[in-house]
PDB file of C-alpha atoms in Angstrom:
ATOM      1  CA  MET X   6      95.928  73.684  21.810  1.00 44.00           C
ATOM      2  CA  LYS X   7      98.043  75.113  19.043  1.00 49.00           C
ATOM      3  CA  ASN X   8     101.266  76.747  20.116  1.00 52.00           C
ATOM      4  CA  ASN X   9     102.531  79.770  18.196  1.00 54.00           C
ATOM      5  CA  MET X  10     105.505  80.550  20.428  1.00 64.00           C
ATOM      6  CA  SER X  11     108.598  81.392  18.401  1.00 77.00           C
ATOM      7  CA  ALA X  12     112.054  80.244  19.367  1.00 80.00           C
ATOM      8  CA  PRO X  13     114.089  82.606  21.567  1.00 82.00           C
ATOM      9  CA  LYS X  14     116.851  84.591  19.902  1.00 85.00           C
ATOM     10  CA  ILE X  15     119.420  83.064  22.261  1.00 83.00           C
ATOM     11  CA  LEU X  16     118.751  79.582  20.849  1.00 86.00           C
ATOM     12  CA  PRO X  17     121.774  79.541  18.446  1.00 87.00           C
ATOM     13  CA  TRP X  18     124.075  80.666  21.254  1.00 86.00           C
ATOM     14  CA  ILE X  19     122.849  77.872  23.518  1.00 85.00           C
ATOM     15  CA  ALA X  20     123.275  75.395  20.657  1.00 86.00           C
ATOM     16  CA  ARG X  21     126.902  76.488  20.093  1.00 85.00           C
ATOM     17  CA  LYS X  22     127.701  76.329  23.820  1.00 83.00           C
ATOM     18  CA  ALA X  23     126.153  72.883  24.085  1.00 83.00           C
ATOM     19  CA  GLY X  24     127.852  71.632  20.930  1.00 85.00           C
ATOM     20  CA  ILE X  25     124.668  70.769  19.022  1.00 87.00           C
ATOM     21  CA  SER X  26     123.298  71.977  15.688  1.00 90.00           C
ATOM     22  CA  ASP X  27     120.792  74.808  15.418  1.00 90.00           C
ATOM     23  CA  GLU X  28     118.286  72.410  13.840  1.00 92.00           C
ATOM     24  CA  LEU X  29     118.528  70.025  16.790  1.00 91.00           C
ATOM     25  CA  ALA X  30     118.239  72.939  19.213  1.00 90.00           C
ATOM     26  CA  LEU X  31     115.059  74.072  17.449  1.00 92.00           C
ATOM     27  CA  LYS X  32     113.596  70.557  17.654  1.00 93.00           C
ATOM     28  CA  LEU X  33     114.457  70.405  21.358  1.00 92.00           C
ATOM     29  CA  TRP X  34     112.890  73.846  21.863  1.00 92.00           C
ATOM     30  CA  ARG X  35     109.656  72.710  20.207  1.00 92.00           C
ATOM     31  CA  ARG X  36     109.627  69.617  22.433  1.00 92.00           C
ATOM     32  CA  ALA X  37     110.158  71.743  25.544  1.00 90.00           C
ATOM     33  CA  VAL X  38     107.369  74.137  24.521  1.00 90.00           C
ATOM     34  CA  SER X  39     104.921  71.305  23.990  1.00 90.00           C
ATOM     35  CA  GLU X  40     105.842  69.757  27.351  1.00 88.00           C
ATOM     36  CA  ALA X  41     105.426  73.118  29.098  1.00 87.00           C
ATOM     37  CA  GLU X  42     102.036  73.599  27.429  1.00 87.00           C
ATOM     38  CA  HIS X  43     100.970  70.134  28.541  1.00 87.00           C
ATOM     39  CA  LEU X  44     102.130  70.690  32.123  1.00 85.00           C
ATOM     40  CA  THR X  45     100.689  74.191  32.589  1.00 83.00           C
ATOM     41  CA  GLY X  46      97.531  73.671  30.567  1.00 85.00           C
ATOM     42  CA  ASN X  47      97.941  76.910  28.619  1.00 82.00           C
ATOM     43  CA  ALA X  48     100.247  78.416  26.030  1.00 79.00           C
ATOM     44  CA  SER X  49     100.895  81.841  27.494  1.00 81.00           C
ATOM     45  CA  GLY X  50     102.016  83.546  30.662  1.00 81.00           C
ATOM     46  CA  ALA X  51     105.119  83.791  32.771  1.00 82.00           C
ATOM     47  CA  GLU X  52     104.743  80.329  34.331  1.00 83.00           C
ATOM     48  CA  TYR X  53     104.437  78.725  30.897  1.00 85.00           C
ATOM     49  CA  TYR X  54     107.424  80.567  29.427  1.00 86.00           C
ATOM     50  CA  GLY X  55     109.590  79.911  32.496  1.00 84.00           C
ATOM     51  CA  LEU X  56     108.782  76.216  32.398  1.00 84.00           C
ATOM     52  CA  ALA X  57     109.459  76.090  28.644  1.00 87.00           C
ATOM     53  CA  VAL X  58     112.936  77.554  29.125  1.00 86.00           C
ATOM     54  CA  GLU X  59     113.688  75.265  32.085  1.00 86.00           C
ATOM     55  CA  ARG X  60     112.548  72.201  30.128  1.00 87.00           C
ATOM     56  CA  PHE X  61     114.599  73.281  27.104  1.00 88.00           C
ATOM     57  CA  LEU X  62     117.775  73.665  29.144  1.00 85.00           C
ATOM     58  CA  ALA X  63     117.186  70.325  30.858  1.00 85.00           C
ATOM     59  CA  ILE X  64     116.580  68.574  27.516  1.00 87.00           C
ATOM     60  CA  VAL X  65     119.706  70.145  26.005  1.00 86.00           C
ATOM     61  CA  GLU X  66     121.769  69.033  28.984  1.00 84.00           C
ATOM     62  CA  ASP X  67     120.364  65.517  28.674  1.00 83.00           C
ATOM     63  CA  GLU X  68     121.243  65.528  24.968  1.00 83.00           C
ATOM     64  CA  VAL X  69     124.777  66.749  25.663  1.00 81.00           C
ATOM     65  CA  GLY X  70     125.148  64.245  28.497  1.00 77.00           C
ATOM     66  CA  GLY X  71     125.054  61.513  25.860  1.00 52.00           C
ATOM     67  CA  THR X  72     128.346  62.664  24.316  1.00 42.00           C
ATOM     68  CA  PRO X  73     131.309  60.250  24.354  1.00 34.00           C
ATOM     69  CA  ALA X  74     133.358  60.165  27.528  1.00 39.00           C
ATOM     70  CA  TYR X  75     136.665  60.678  25.669  1.00 34.00           C
ATOM     71  CA  ARG X  76     135.753  64.202  24.603  1.00 45.00           C
ATOM     72  CA  LEU X  77     138.225  66.655  26.169  1.00 46.00           C
ATOM     73  CA  ASP X  78     136.044  69.750  26.227  1.00 52.00           C
ATOM     74  CA  PRO X  79     132.702  68.799  27.749  1.00 54.00           C
ATOM     75  CA  ALA X  80     129.816  71.100  26.994  1.00 55.00           C
ATOM     76  CA  PRO X  81     129.076  73.425  29.888  1.00 57.00           C
ATOM     77  CA  ARG X  82     125.917  73.163  31.905  1.00 62.00           C
ATOM     78  CA  ILE X  83     123.928  76.276  31.109  1.00 67.00           C
ATOM     79  CA  SER X  84     120.901  75.949  33.348  1.00 71.00           C
ATOM     80  CA  TRP X  85     122.758  77.877  36.084  1.00 69.00           C
ATOM     81  CA  MET X  86     122.313  81.021  34.002  1.00 72.00           C
ATOM     82  CA  TRP X  87     118.527  80.679  33.935  1.00 73.00           C
ATOM     83  CA  HIS X  88     118.320  79.889  37.650  1.00 75.00           C
ATOM     84  CA  HIS X  89     120.645  82.795  38.489  1.00 76.00           C
ATOM     85  CA  GLN X  90     118.547  85.230  36.421  1.00 78.00           C
ATOM     86  CA  THR X  91     115.398  84.035  38.166  1.00 78.00           C
ATOM     87  CA  ARG X  92     116.992  84.520  41.588  1.00 78.00           C
ATOM     88  CA  MET X  93     118.203  88.000  40.667  1.00 81.00           C
ATOM     89  CA  SER X  94     114.763  89.088  39.480  1.00 81.00           C
ATOM     90  CA  LEU X  95     113.182  87.781  42.681  1.00 81.00           C
ATOM     91  CA  LEU X  96     115.731  89.675  44.773  1.00 83.00           C
ATOM     92  CA  SER X  97     114.782  92.989  43.171  1.00 82.00           C
ATOM     93  CA  LEU X  98     111.109  92.269  43.844  1.00 83.00           C
ATOM     94  CA  MET X  99     111.869  91.407  47.460  1.00 86.00           C
ATOM     95  CA  ALA X 100     113.874  94.615  47.874  1.00 88.00           C
ATOM     96  CA  ALA X 101     110.986  96.677  46.497  1.00 88.00           C
ATOM     97  CA  GLN X 102     108.549  94.892  48.810  1.00 90.00           C
ATOM     98  CA  ASN X 103     110.799  95.501  51.838  1.00 90.00           C
ATOM     99  CA  ALA X 104     111.164  99.191  50.951  1.00 92.00           C
ATOM    100  CA  TYR X 105     107.381  99.492  50.646  1.00 92.00           C
ATOM    101  CA  ARG X 106     106.869  97.847  54.040  1.00 93.00           C
ATOM    102  CA  TYR X 107     109.473 100.130  55.589  1.00 93.00           C
ATOM    103  CA  TRP X 108     107.800 103.289  54.314  1.00 93.00           C
ATOM    104  CA  GLN X 109     104.359 101.976  55.229  1.00 92.00           C
ATOM    105  CA  THR X 110     105.478 101.247  58.817  1.00 92.00           C
ATOM    106  CA  THR X 111     107.174 104.642  59.074  1.00 92.00           C
ATOM    107  CA  TRP X 112     104.052 106.416  57.842  1.00 90.00           C
ATOM    108  CA  GLU X 113     101.847 104.491  60.292  1.00 88.00           C
ATOM    109  CA  ASN X 114     104.201 105.346  63.190  1.00 89.00           C
ATOM    110  CA  MET X 115     104.183 109.069  62.234  1.00 89.00           C
ATOM    111  CA  ASN X 116     100.398 109.204  61.805  1.00 85.00           C
ATOM    112  CA  PRO X 117      98.807 106.767  64.220  1.00 79.00           C
ATOM    113  CA  ALA X 118      95.159 105.931  63.621  1.00 73.00           C
ATOM    114  CA  LYS X 119      92.813 107.774  65.980  1.00 71.00           C
ATOM    115  CA  LYS X 120      90.584 105.557  68.073  1.00 66.00           C
ATOM    116  CA  ALA X 121      86.881 106.243  68.212  1.00 63.00           C
ATOM    117  CA  ALA X 122      85.547 107.168  71.625  1.00 58.00           C
TER     118      ALA X 122
END
């Protein structure tokens, strides 16, 4: 399959935070996209994009982990941001689902189904 997914606009920011060049970040992004395509079997959809971003962050962290130990300002781990955003989006979906169930139960209690004789 041919992948036409463009790099995310946040890529230069991640590269600066990780202490790598934009060119290296783009290469790592392309690697992550190809791995995500291989693992999911397609090149579109939420699962594919989520996996591509997760793989990219993991690859960047592995790349940064190879920095010399004497460096005083280690590059921050940035995967927490992606995981936090995922959790927050799931919480809003769970809240909507709970509200729906609440109103559905209330409606059913107010208008009980009539039994056939």
